[in-house]
Amino acid sequence: MKTTDILIIGAGASGLAAAIEAARTAPDKSVTVFEHLPKAGKKILATGNGRCNLGNLNAASHRYTNSKFAQPVIEKYGVDSLIGFFESMGLYTRADSEGRLYPMSNSAASVLDALRFECEKLGVKIICEEKAAQIKKADGGFSVNGNLQAKKVIIATGGKAAPSQGSDGSGYPLLKSLGHTLTPLAPSLVQIKTDTATIKSLKGVRAKAKLSLSTGGSSEGEILFTDYGVSGIAAMDLSRFVKQDKKAEISLDLLPDFTQDDAKEIIIRISRHNPAMPAESMLGGIIHKAIGTAAIKASLGFMPKTAGEIKPKQAAVIASTLKDFRLTVTGTKSYNDAQVTRGGADVNEFDNSTMMSRKVKNLFACGEVLDVDGACGGFNLAWAFASGRLAGKSAAED
Ligand SMILES: Cc1cc2nc3c(=O)[nH]c(=O)nc-3n(C[C@H](O)[C@H](O)[C@H](O)COP(=O)(O)OP(=O)(O)OC[C@H]3O[C@@H](n4cnc5c(N)ncnc54)[C@H](O)[C@@H]3O)c2cc1C
């Protein structure tokens, strides 16, 4: 049987970071990575629309699911540490106006190259097309697939989101077989399906909005109306709070820059200023024309011909609709479309000062396989890199 000191299962963001940190911490120890796809880090290439939003200047104050568990890890490997980690491999970053960190090259491939070449330089052995299908405690360590004996194992298999990128959920049974508990899983950072009766005409229209979910949770930013519901960063962020088994409504504030009273006054002013103007064009100065039309129709149940026909009372109803446009949630798109998985290995069963299991000595986990997820904006990769580095360092220390 082959042997290794440290086996990392999964060559994604957290697994590669773990491998680098382990090899740097203990250069004399052998570090092996199993990756079931033909190449390491496939998902990294798809992140940030090919630009890889690898972190966020505000990650330390971000509210993750299970923030209490995640926060100390994110703080320990904070943004300066993340930037330094990549600079040590020759990869420089820059932040945009919202604190999102990208490689200066603007290319996700450069992030993967930095990680891969660093692994190579450090002598990490990445074995591709090797799926970890079985893990057993053996001889004080672990036997994996019955053909590799490892003293320590780091599970870095990701979740179930985007299975075509390798994360097919096969890490969960490994953890379960060793006695770990899983919290309920669901696609997250995913498009939201809604009743489409009132938004049929809005397919392809983008808007800036504030969103809140009747069952709790809110977000703000760009949305995109689609033929199944809503997409766009703010809708994806809101999907973190959608519970598949609970009925909910989204309230869209489509005029976040105005109060409801301001909006009413503006509508009255427009209708008085140019009463002959077609009603369907009258709100084009404050919102996308198609949204204005949909809001007027939804408010009045019909479409007046001209702006002048709209009475102040009706203006008030239209303003209220624009500030509180309701959509009934019918679900979300699937894991195939999701960026992350909500739920995962129960964090109470891991020590966040080392990422080691509290149930199985010398077993570690990091990244998305754990029940930690964040919003869009680089927070999930920040978690993957921070938790991966901590797991790698801890596993390499005796
Ligand atoms: C399209 C897309 C865009 C995204 N963009 C961003 C972004 O810009 N910023 C951001 O912060 N987050 C982004 N995310 C989320 C982010 O990519 C993930 O949260 C992060 O990659 C999780 O890292 P991980 O190492 O835990 O898992 P993964 O990156 O999923 O890596 C897991 C690896 O393990 C391998 N594996 C799984 N099971 C086994 C097994 N049994 N045996 C061997 N190998 C196995 C997989 O093939 C994979 O390579 C995006 C996600 C998607 C899908």
Tab-separated table of C-alpha atoms and ligand atoms in Angstrom:
chain	number	residue	atom	x	y	z
A	1	MET	CA	0.000	0.000	0.000
A	2	LYS	CA	1.231	3.510	-0.852
A	3	THR	CA	1.665	5.994	1.984
A	4	THR	CA	1.587	9.751	2.499
A	5	ASP	CA	1.819	11.983	5.544
A	6	ILE	CA	-1.044	14.250	4.515
A	7	LEU	CA	-3.754	13.440	1.988
A	8	ILE	CA	-5.993	16.226	0.748
A	9	ILE	CA	-9.155	15.122	-1.009
A	10	GLY	CA	-10.125	17.689	-3.662
A	11	ALA	CA	-7.881	20.027	-5.667
A	12	GLY	CA	-10.200	23.021	-5.586
A	13	ALA	CA	-9.603	26.404	-3.966
A	14	SER	CA	-9.496	25.130	-0.382
A	15	GLY	CA	-7.603	21.914	-1.193
A	16	LEU	CA	-4.836	23.671	-3.141
A	17	ALA	CA	-4.484	26.311	-0.412
A	18	ALA	CA	-4.305	23.531	2.184
A	19	ALA	CA	-1.642	21.696	0.173
A	20	ILE	CA	0.533	24.813	-0.136
A	21	GLU	CA	0.272	25.702	3.535
A	22	ALA	CA	0.962	22.099	4.608
A	23	ALA	CA	4.024	21.780	2.378
A	24	ARG	CA	5.350	25.166	3.490
A	25	THR	CA	4.814	24.335	7.170
A	26	ALA	CA	6.467	20.919	7.018
A	27	PRO	CA	8.697	20.631	3.933
A	28	ASP	CA	9.845	17.202	5.082
A	29	LYS	CA	6.348	15.719	5.045
A	30	SER	CA	4.754	14.197	1.973
A	31	VAL	CA	1.593	15.945	0.764
A	32	THR	CA	-0.697	14.221	-1.731
A	33	VAL	CA	-3.881	15.555	-3.327
A	34	PHE	CA	-6.595	13.370	-4.868
A	35	GLU	CA	-8.668	15.061	-7.569
A	36	HIS	CA	-11.266	13.079	-9.427
A	37	LEU	CA	-11.388	15.354	-12.479
A	38	PRO	CA	-8.667	15.165	-15.143
A	39	LYS	CA	-7.307	18.567	-14.001
A	40	ALA	CA	-6.978	20.467	-10.715
A	41	GLY	CA	-8.998	23.601	-9.939
A	42	LYS	CA	-11.551	23.502	-12.754
A	43	LYS	CA	-14.074	25.577	-10.793
A	44	ILE	CA	-11.557	28.342	-10.084
A	45	LEU	CA	-11.486	29.030	-13.833
A	46	ALA	CA	-15.244	29.691	-13.843
A	47	THR	CA	-15.293	32.020	-10.843
A	48	GLY	CA	-16.044	35.720	-11.118
A	49	ASN	CA	-17.100	35.275	-14.751
A	50	GLY	CA	-13.588	34.110	-15.580
A	51	ARG	CA	-11.950	36.883	-13.528
A	52	CYS	CA	-11.968	35.109	-10.110
A	53	ASN	CA	-13.242	37.362	-7.366
A	54	LEU	CA	-10.861	35.731	-4.893
A	55	GLY	CA	-11.657	37.688	-1.752
A	56	ASN	CA	-13.144	40.843	-0.337
A	57	LEU	CA	-11.627	43.673	1.689
A	58	ASN	CA	-14.660	43.411	3.995
A	59	ALA	CA	-14.628	39.644	4.530
A	60	ALA	CA	-13.794	40.027	8.224
A	61	SER	CA	-17.078	41.813	8.940
A	62	HIS	CA	-19.179	39.693	6.565
A	63	ARG	CA	-22.038	37.617	7.970
A	64	TYR	CA	-21.475	34.031	6.893
A	65	THR	CA	-23.864	31.200	7.720
A	66	ASN	CA	-22.428	29.987	11.026
A	67	SER	CA	-20.496	33.236	11.297
A	68	LYS	CA	-19.426	32.427	14.847
A	69	PHE	CA	-17.493	29.455	13.524
A	70	ALA	CA	-16.223	31.119	10.329
A	71	GLN	CA	-15.280	34.567	11.666
A	72	PRO	CA	-12.164	33.649	13.691
A	73	VAL	CA	-10.805	31.705	10.713
A	74	ILE	CA	-11.463	34.595	8.323
A	75	GLU	CA	-9.863	36.987	10.803
A	76	LYS	CA	-6.831	34.781	11.345
A	77	TYR	CA	-6.229	34.614	7.603
A	78	GLY	CA	-7.568	38.110	6.935
A	79	VAL	CA	-7.386	40.113	3.766
A	80	ASP	CA	-3.755	41.189	4.225
A	81	SER	CA	-2.791	37.586	4.747
A	82	LEU	CA	-4.767	36.537	1.644
A	83	ILE	CA	-3.114	39.237	-0.463
A	84	GLY	CA	0.288	38.230	0.951
A	85	PHE	CA	-0.405	34.549	0.258
A	86	PHE	CA	-0.960	35.263	-3.423
A	87	GLU	CA	1.860	37.815	-3.671
A	88	SER	CA	4.216	35.173	-2.291
A	89	MET	CA	3.410	33.215	-5.462
A	90	GLY	CA	3.837	36.239	-7.724
A	91	LEU	CA	0.122	36.965	-8.128
A	92	TYR	CA	-0.933	40.540	-7.394
A	93	THR	CA	-4.471	41.703	-6.747
A	94	ARG	CA	-6.582	44.840	-6.902
A	95	ALA	CA	-9.914	45.689	-5.301
A	96	ASP	CA	-12.872	47.321	-7.019
A	97	SER	CA	-14.988	50.093	-5.480
A	98	GLU	CA	-17.002	47.536	-3.475
A	99	GLY	CA	-13.944	45.862	-2.002
A	100	ARG	CA	-14.031	42.822	-4.290
A	101	LEU	CA	-10.534	41.496	-4.895
A	102	TYR	CA	-9.457	40.338	-8.357
A	103	PRO	CA	-6.111	39.284	-9.758
A	104	MET	CA	-4.409	42.190	-11.531
A	105	SER	CA	-4.362	40.049	-14.654
A	106	ASN	CA	-8.191	39.952	-14.482
A	107	SER	CA	-7.858	36.287	-15.332
A	108	ALA	CA	-8.984	33.357	-13.182
A	109	ALA	CA	-6.469	31.182	-15.030
A	110	SER	CA	-3.638	33.181	-13.440
A	111	VAL	CA	-4.987	32.330	-9.960
A	112	LEU	CA	-5.096	28.630	-10.766
A	113	ASP	CA	-1.622	28.797	-12.329
A	114	ALA	CA	-0.211	30.454	-9.202
A	115	LEU	CA	-1.667	27.725	-6.971
A	116	ARG	CA	-0.706	24.846	-9.278
A	117	PHE	CA	2.876	25.961	-9.874
A	118	GLU	CA	3.373	26.618	-6.168
A	119	CYS	CA	2.183	23.075	-5.407
A	120	GLU	CA	4.586	21.755	-8.024
A	121	LYS	CA	7.472	23.805	-6.619
A	122	LEU	CA	6.780	22.539	-3.114
A	123	GLY	CA	6.687	18.906	-4.229
A	124	VAL	CA	2.969	18.394	-3.614
A	125	LYS	CA	1.817	15.333	-5.518
A	126	ILE	CA	-1.498	16.036	-7.250
A	127	ILE	CA	-3.053	12.815	-8.515
A	128	CYS	CA	-5.869	13.533	-10.966
A	129	GLU	CA	-8.638	11.136	-11.997
A	130	GLU	CA	-8.470	9.648	-8.512
A	131	LYS	CA	-11.798	9.751	-6.729
A	132	ALA	CA	-11.806	9.199	-2.986
A	133	ALA	CA	-14.714	6.799	-2.718
A	134	GLN	CA	-13.987	5.148	0.614
A	135	ILE	CA	-12.173	6.157	3.756
A	136	LYS	CA	-11.505	4.032	6.817
A	137	LYS	CA	-9.582	4.542	10.033
A	138	ALA	CA	-6.528	2.285	9.909
A	139	ASP	CA	-3.217	1.966	11.790
A	140	GLY	CA	-3.589	5.304	13.586
A	141	GLY	CA	-4.325	7.040	10.280
A	142	PHE	CA	-6.626	6.431	7.349
A	143	SER	CA	-6.852	4.023	4.454
A	144	VAL	CA	-8.352	5.664	1.383
A	145	ASN	CA	-9.806	3.597	-1.461
A	146	GLY	CA	-7.991	0.653	0.087
A	147	ASN	CA	-4.762	1.629	-1.686
A	148	LEU	CA	-3.349	4.666	0.122
A	149	GLN	CA	-2.456	4.953	3.785
A	150	ALA	CA	-2.429	8.565	5.081
A	151	LYS	CA	-1.488	9.778	8.544
A	152	LYS	CA	-3.774	12.787	8.207
A	153	VAL	CA	-6.630	13.547	5.819
A	154	ILE	CA	-8.149	16.882	4.812
A	155	ILE	CA	-11.572	16.719	3.182
A	156	ALA	CA	-11.728	19.609	0.677
A	157	THR	CA	-14.306	18.227	-1.715
A	158	GLY	CA	-16.584	21.276	-1.927
A	159	GLY	CA	-20.352	20.942	-1.915
A	160	LYS	CA	-22.933	19.992	-4.541
A	161	ALA	CA	-23.147	23.265	-6.456
A	162	ALA	CA	-21.958	23.240	-10.078
A	163	PRO	CA	-21.344	19.463	-10.205
A	164	SER	CA	-19.870	19.747	-13.705
A	165	GLN	CA	-16.914	21.504	-11.995
A	166	GLY	CA	-16.240	18.403	-9.901
A	167	SER	CA	-18.154	19.187	-6.720
A	168	ASP	CA	-20.680	16.372	-6.962
A	169	GLY	CA	-21.334	15.966	-3.245
A	170	SER	CA	-19.127	12.895	-2.966
A	171	GLY	CA	-17.306	14.343	0.037
A	172	TYR	CA	-20.394	14.140	2.226
A	173	PRO	CA	-20.612	10.325	2.408
A	174	LEU	CA	-16.897	10.227	3.271
A	175	LEU	CA	-17.515	12.448	6.290
A	176	LYS	CA	-20.694	10.582	7.211
A	177	SER	CA	-18.903	7.253	7.091
A	178	LEU	CA	-16.539	8.604	9.746
A	179	GLY	CA	-19.424	9.605	12.012
A	180	HIS	CA	-20.005	13.219	10.979
A	181	THR	CA	-23.429	14.838	10.744
A	182	LEU	CA	-24.746	16.798	7.775
A	183	THR	CA	-27.110	19.765	8.031
A	184	PRO	CA	-29.808	20.019	5.314
A	185	LEU	CA	-28.375	20.910	1.913
A	186	ALA	CA	-29.781	23.342	-0.669
A	187	PRO	CA	-28.546	25.258	-3.708
A	188	SER	CA	-27.533	28.813	-2.810
A	189	LEU	CA	-26.376	31.904	-4.701
A	190	VAL	CA	-28.799	30.716	-7.342
A	191	GLN	CA	-31.577	32.228	-9.442
A	192	ILE	CA	-35.007	32.428	-7.748
A	193	LYS	CA	-38.113	31.029	-9.419
A	194	THR	CA	-41.308	33.027	-8.895
A	195	ASP	CA	-44.846	33.347	-10.125
A	196	THR	CA	-44.346	35.198	-13.436
A	197	ALA	CA	-47.840	36.545	-14.177
A	198	THR	CA	-46.898	40.185	-13.461
A	199	ILE	CA	-43.366	40.103	-14.876
A	200	LYS	CA	-43.846	38.275	-18.202
A	201	SER	CA	-43.205	41.496	-20.141
A	202	LEU	CA	-40.014	42.208	-18.167
A	203	LYS	CA	-37.854	39.327	-19.410
A	204	GLY	CA	-34.302	40.624	-19.907
A	205	VAL	CA	-34.909	43.901	-18.014
A	206	ARG	CA	-32.353	44.872	-15.364
A	207	ALA	CA	-33.045	47.090	-12.363
A	208	LYS	CA	-31.469	48.312	-9.174
A	209	ALA	CA	-33.588	47.141	-6.251
A	210	LYS	CA	-33.796	46.371	-2.564
A	211	LEU	CA	-35.170	42.890	-1.956
A	212	SER	CA	-36.675	41.400	1.156
A	213	LEU	CA	-38.079	37.957	1.753
A	214	SER	CA	-41.250	37.544	3.822
A	215	THR	CA	-39.631	34.688	5.754
A	216	GLY	CA	-36.557	36.812	6.603
A	217	GLY	CA	-33.488	37.963	4.705
A	218	SER	CA	-32.750	40.891	2.431
A	219	SER	CA	-30.335	42.036	-0.259
A	220	GLU	CA	-29.657	45.027	-2.460
A	221	GLY	CA	-28.212	45.548	-5.925
A	222	GLU	CA	-28.921	44.560	-9.494
A	223	ILE	CA	-31.677	42.158	-10.457
A	224	LEU	CA	-32.531	40.697	-13.843
A	225	PHE	CA	-36.106	39.682	-14.656
A	226	THR	CA	-36.291	36.331	-16.457
A	227	ASP	CA	-38.988	34.035	-17.822
A	228	TYR	CA	-38.829	31.930	-14.635
A	229	GLY	CA	-38.380	34.688	-11.997
A	230	VAL	CA	-35.403	36.799	-10.954
A	231	SER	CA	-31.657	36.554	-11.395
A	232	GLY	CA	-28.799	39.049	-10.930
A	233	ILE	CA	-26.463	39.487	-7.973
A	234	ALA	CA	-29.116	40.781	-5.533
A	235	ALA	CA	-31.474	37.878	-6.346
A	236	MET	CA	-28.623	35.366	-5.980
A	237	ASP	CA	-27.742	36.896	-2.610
A	238	LEU	CA	-31.377	36.660	-1.488
A	239	SER	CA	-31.487	32.971	-2.488
A	240	ARG	CA	-29.350	32.236	0.586
A	241	PHE	CA	-32.501	32.769	2.657
A	242	VAL	CA	-35.023	30.858	0.511
A	243	LYS	CA	-36.268	27.733	2.244
A	244	GLN	CA	-37.483	25.223	-0.333
A	245	ASP	CA	-40.258	23.964	1.954
A	246	LYS	CA	-41.591	27.359	3.106
A	247	LYS	CA	-43.964	29.596	1.172
A	248	ALA	CA	-42.533	33.083	0.747
A	249	GLU	CA	-42.919	36.344	-1.093
A	250	ILE	CA	-40.221	38.688	-2.319
A	251	SER	CA	-40.879	42.372	-1.898
A	252	LEU	CA	-38.990	44.395	-4.502
A	253	ASP	CA	-38.311	48.039	-3.806
A	254	LEU	CA	-37.782	49.143	-7.392
A	255	LEU	CA	-37.227	52.789	-6.457
A	256	PRO	CA	-34.660	52.460	-3.663
A	257	ASP	CA	-33.499	56.054	-4.157
A	258	PHE	CA	-36.924	57.562	-3.379
A	259	THR	CA	-39.305	57.369	-0.449
A	260	GLN	CA	-42.856	56.282	-1.262
A	261	ASP	CA	-44.098	59.867	-0.788
A	262	ASP	CA	-41.401	61.208	-3.112
A	263	ALA	CA	-42.341	58.603	-5.712
A	264	LYS	CA	-46.030	59.552	-5.490
A	265	GLU	CA	-45.224	63.273	-5.873
A	266	ILE	CA	-42.993	62.563	-8.869
A	267	ILE	CA	-45.744	60.543	-10.593
A	268	ILE	CA	-48.284	63.326	-9.951
A	269	ARG	CA	-45.826	65.938	-11.230
A	270	ILE	CA	-45.148	63.967	-14.425
A	271	SER	CA	-48.841	63.437	-15.083
A	272	ARG	CA	-49.521	67.184	-14.657
A	273	HIS	CA	-46.448	68.313	-16.579
A	274	ASN	CA	-47.318	66.362	-19.731
A	275	PRO	CA	-50.850	64.991	-19.530
A	276	ALA	CA	-50.878	63.997	-23.212
A	277	MET	CA	-47.866	61.703	-22.809
A	278	PRO	CA	-48.704	57.978	-23.277
A	279	ALA	CA	-49.095	56.527	-19.766
A	280	GLU	CA	-46.835	53.592	-20.643
A	281	SER	CA	-43.930	56.027	-21.200
A	282	MET	CA	-44.545	58.314	-18.245
A	283	LEU	CA	-42.247	56.574	-15.722
A	284	GLY	CA	-39.343	56.172	-18.164
A	285	GLY	CA	-37.544	59.062	-16.461
A	286	ILE	CA	-37.247	57.259	-13.130
A	287	ILE	CA	-37.268	53.575	-14.006
A	288	HIS	CA	-37.029	51.233	-17.003
A	289	LYS	CA	-40.102	51.955	-19.141
A	290	ALA	CA	-41.232	48.301	-19.125
A	291	ILE	CA	-41.145	48.178	-15.307
A	292	GLY	CA	-43.145	51.411	-15.146
A	293	THR	CA	-45.777	49.907	-17.457
A	294	ALA	CA	-45.922	46.645	-15.475
A	295	ALA	CA	-46.286	48.586	-12.216
A	296	ILE	CA	-49.097	50.778	-13.559
A	297	LYS	CA	-50.954	47.708	-14.890
A	298	ALA	CA	-50.453	45.769	-11.661
A	299	SER	CA	-51.641	48.766	-9.608
A	300	LEU	CA	-54.705	49.794	-11.583
A	301	GLY	CA	-55.613	46.523	-13.303
A	302	PHE	CA	-55.637	48.359	-16.654
A	303	MET	CA	-53.405	50.672	-18.684
A	304	PRO	CA	-54.641	54.265	-18.968
A	305	LYS	CA	-53.991	55.915	-22.321
A	306	THR	CA	-52.345	59.092	-21.096
A	307	ALA	CA	-50.388	60.326	-18.092
A	308	GLY	CA	-53.073	62.938	-17.455
A	309	GLU	CA	-55.663	60.237	-16.721
A	310	ILE	CA	-53.797	59.183	-13.610
A	311	LYS	CA	-55.399	60.647	-10.488
A	312	PRO	CA	-53.382	61.437	-7.329
A	313	LYS	CA	-54.952	58.445	-5.520
A	314	GLN	CA	-53.857	56.169	-8.346
A	315	ALA	CA	-50.385	57.755	-8.279
A	316	ALA	CA	-50.195	56.743	-4.631
A	317	VAL	CA	-51.046	53.127	-5.489
A	318	ILE	CA	-48.479	53.040	-8.317
A	319	ALA	CA	-45.822	54.474	-5.977
A	320	SER	CA	-46.676	51.830	-3.418
A	321	THR	CA	-46.400	49.069	-6.051
A	322	LEU	CA	-42.990	50.326	-7.165
A	323	LYS	CA	-41.767	50.409	-3.553
A	324	ASP	CA	-43.256	46.996	-2.744
A	325	PHE	CA	-43.587	44.894	-5.899
A	326	ARG	CA	-44.557	41.400	-4.714
A	327	LEU	CA	-43.489	38.128	-6.296
A	328	THR	CA	-44.467	34.726	-4.926
A	329	VAL	CA	-41.445	32.434	-4.633
A	330	THR	CA	-41.947	28.991	-6.162
A	331	GLY	CA	-38.410	27.669	-5.620
A	332	THR	CA	-34.895	28.152	-6.911
A	333	LYS	CA	-32.917	26.855	-9.863
A	334	SER	CA	-30.951	23.669	-9.221
A	335	TYR	CA	-27.420	22.844	-8.073
A	336	ASN	CA	-26.395	22.961	-11.747
A	337	ASP	CA	-26.972	26.726	-11.717
A	338	ALA	CA	-25.933	27.421	-8.123
A	339	GLN	CA	-22.612	28.926	-7.083
A	340	VAL	CA	-22.539	27.435	-3.605
A	341	THR	CA	-24.247	24.911	-1.343
A	342	ARG	CA	-26.097	25.922	1.778
A	343	GLY	CA	-25.611	23.389	4.578
A	344	GLY	CA	-22.900	20.770	4.869
A	345	ALA	CA	-20.837	19.109	7.551
A	346	ASP	CA	-21.995	20.314	10.956
A	347	VAL	CA	-19.475	22.906	12.152
A	348	ASN	CA	-20.074	22.006	15.797
A	349	GLU	CA	-18.145	18.830	15.109
A	350	PHE	CA	-14.989	20.746	14.042
A	351	ASP	CA	-12.510	22.884	15.948
A	352	ASN	CA	-12.190	26.266	14.232
A	353	SER	CA	-8.746	26.882	15.698
A	354	THR	CA	-7.369	23.969	13.629
A	355	MET	CA	-10.216	22.753	11.344
A	356	MET	CA	-9.723	19.307	12.884
A	357	SER	CA	-12.693	17.046	13.528
A	358	ARG	CA	-13.787	16.812	17.147
A	359	LYS	CA	-14.904	13.256	16.428
A	360	VAL	CA	-11.968	11.801	14.510
A	361	LYS	CA	-8.408	12.728	15.365
A	362	ASN	CA	-6.253	13.789	12.390
A	363	LEU	CA	-9.258	14.284	10.135
A	364	PHE	CA	-9.723	17.866	8.881
A	365	ALA	CA	-12.246	19.628	6.630
A	366	CYS	CA	-12.249	22.993	4.893
A	367	GLY	CA	-14.124	25.064	2.328
A	368	GLU	CA	-17.637	24.529	1.112
A	369	VAL	CA	-18.041	20.955	2.369
A	370	LEU	CA	-18.594	22.546	5.789
A	371	ASP	CA	-21.841	24.312	6.645
A	372	VAL	CA	-20.481	27.792	5.916
A	373	ASP	CA	-21.521	29.980	3.005
A	374	GLY	CA	-21.412	33.659	2.206
A	375	ALA	CA	-22.907	36.175	-0.210
A	376	CYS	CA	-21.645	37.046	-3.698
A	377	GLY	CA	-18.541	39.239	-3.695
A	378	GLY	CA	-15.541	37.000	-3.041
A	379	PHE	CA	-16.669	35.821	0.396
A	380	ASN	CA	-16.879	32.130	-0.512
A	381	LEU	CA	-13.396	31.942	-1.979
A	382	ALA	CA	-12.121	33.963	0.988
A	383	TRP	CA	-13.583	31.231	3.219
A	384	ALA	CA	-12.178	28.434	1.039
A	385	PHE	CA	-8.659	29.921	1.097
A	386	ALA	CA	-8.682	30.824	4.806
A	387	SER	CA	-10.095	27.511	6.047
A	388	GLY	CA	-7.920	25.551	3.599
A	389	ARG	CA	-4.767	27.278	4.774
A	390	LEU	CA	-5.651	26.719	8.419
A	391	ALA	CA	-6.409	23.034	7.810
A	392	GLY	CA	-3.160	22.567	5.871
A	393	LYS	CA	-1.052	24.286	8.501
A	394	SER	CA	-2.685	22.391	11.372
A	395	ALA	CA	-2.361	19.032	9.627
A	396	ALA	CA	1.336	19.662	9.000
A	397	GLU	CA	2.038	20.517	12.629
A	398	ASP	CA	2.507	17.590	14.961
B	1	LIG	C1	-19.771	29.594	-11.615
B	1	LIG	C2	-19.247	29.920	-10.240
B	1	LIG	C3	-18.688	31.155	-10.015
B	1	LIG	C4	-18.209	31.466	-8.711
B	1	LIG	N1	-17.602	32.672	-8.536
B	1	LIG	C5	-17.103	32.973	-7.304
B	1	LIG	C6	-16.378	34.186	-7.104
B	1	LIG	O1	-16.092	34.938	-8.049
B	1	LIG	N2	-15.962	34.460	-5.830
B	1	LIG	C7	-16.209	33.618	-4.779
B	1	LIG	O2	-15.818	33.921	-3.657
B	1	LIG	N3	-16.832	32.438	-4.950
B	1	LIG	C8	-17.272	32.095	-6.193
B	1	LIG	N4	-17.894	30.876	-6.385
B	1	LIG	C9	-17.967	29.930	-5.235
B	1	LIG	C10	-16.587	29.290	-5.018
B	1	LIG	O3	-16.042	28.899	-6.251
B	1	LIG	C11	-16.667	28.077	-4.085
B	1	LIG	O4	-17.307	28.431	-2.883
B	1	LIG	C12	-15.276	27.539	-3.785
B	1	LIG	O5	-14.663	27.130	-4.975
B	1	LIG	C13	-15.328	26.368	-2.805
B	1	LIG	O6	-14.023	25.840	-2.677
B	1	LIG	P1	-13.813	24.345	-2.229
B	1	LIG	O7	-12.365	24.082	-2.326
B	1	LIG	O8	-14.489	24.104	-0.950
B	1	LIG	O9	-14.593	23.456	-3.293
B	1	LIG	P2	-14.385	23.331	-4.861
B	1	LIG	O10	-13.750	24.550	-5.400
B	1	LIG	O11	-15.711	22.928	-5.392
B	1	LIG	O12	-13.331	22.152	-5.021
B	1	LIG	C14	-13.623	20.821	-4.678
B	1	LIG	C15	-12.722	19.917	-5.493
B	1	LIG	O13	-12.817	18.594	-4.989
B	1	LIG	C16	-12.933	17.672	-6.076
B	1	LIG	N5	-13.638	16.505	-5.546
B	1	LIG	C17	-14.893	16.447	-5.073
B	1	LIG	N6	-15.167	15.209	-4.590
B	1	LIG	C18	-14.052	14.473	-4.765
B	1	LIG	C19	-13.694	13.133	-4.438
B	1	LIG	N7	-14.570	12.300	-3.844
B	1	LIG	N8	-12.464	12.690	-4.756
B	1	LIG	C20	-11.560	13.523	-5.360
B	1	LIG	N9	-11.832	14.796	-5.683
B	1	LIG	C21	-13.057	15.279	-5.365
B	1	LIG	C22	-13.683	18.461	-7.119
B	1	LIG	O14	-13.520	17.941	-8.402
B	1	LIG	C23	-13.110	19.866	-6.951
B	1	LIG	O15	-11.965	20.051	-7.743
B	1	LIG	C24	-18.348	30.532	-7.648
B	1	LIG	C25	-18.916	29.282	-7.916
B	1	LIG	C26	-19.360	28.970	-9.197
B	1	LIG	C27	-19.949	27.602	-9.459
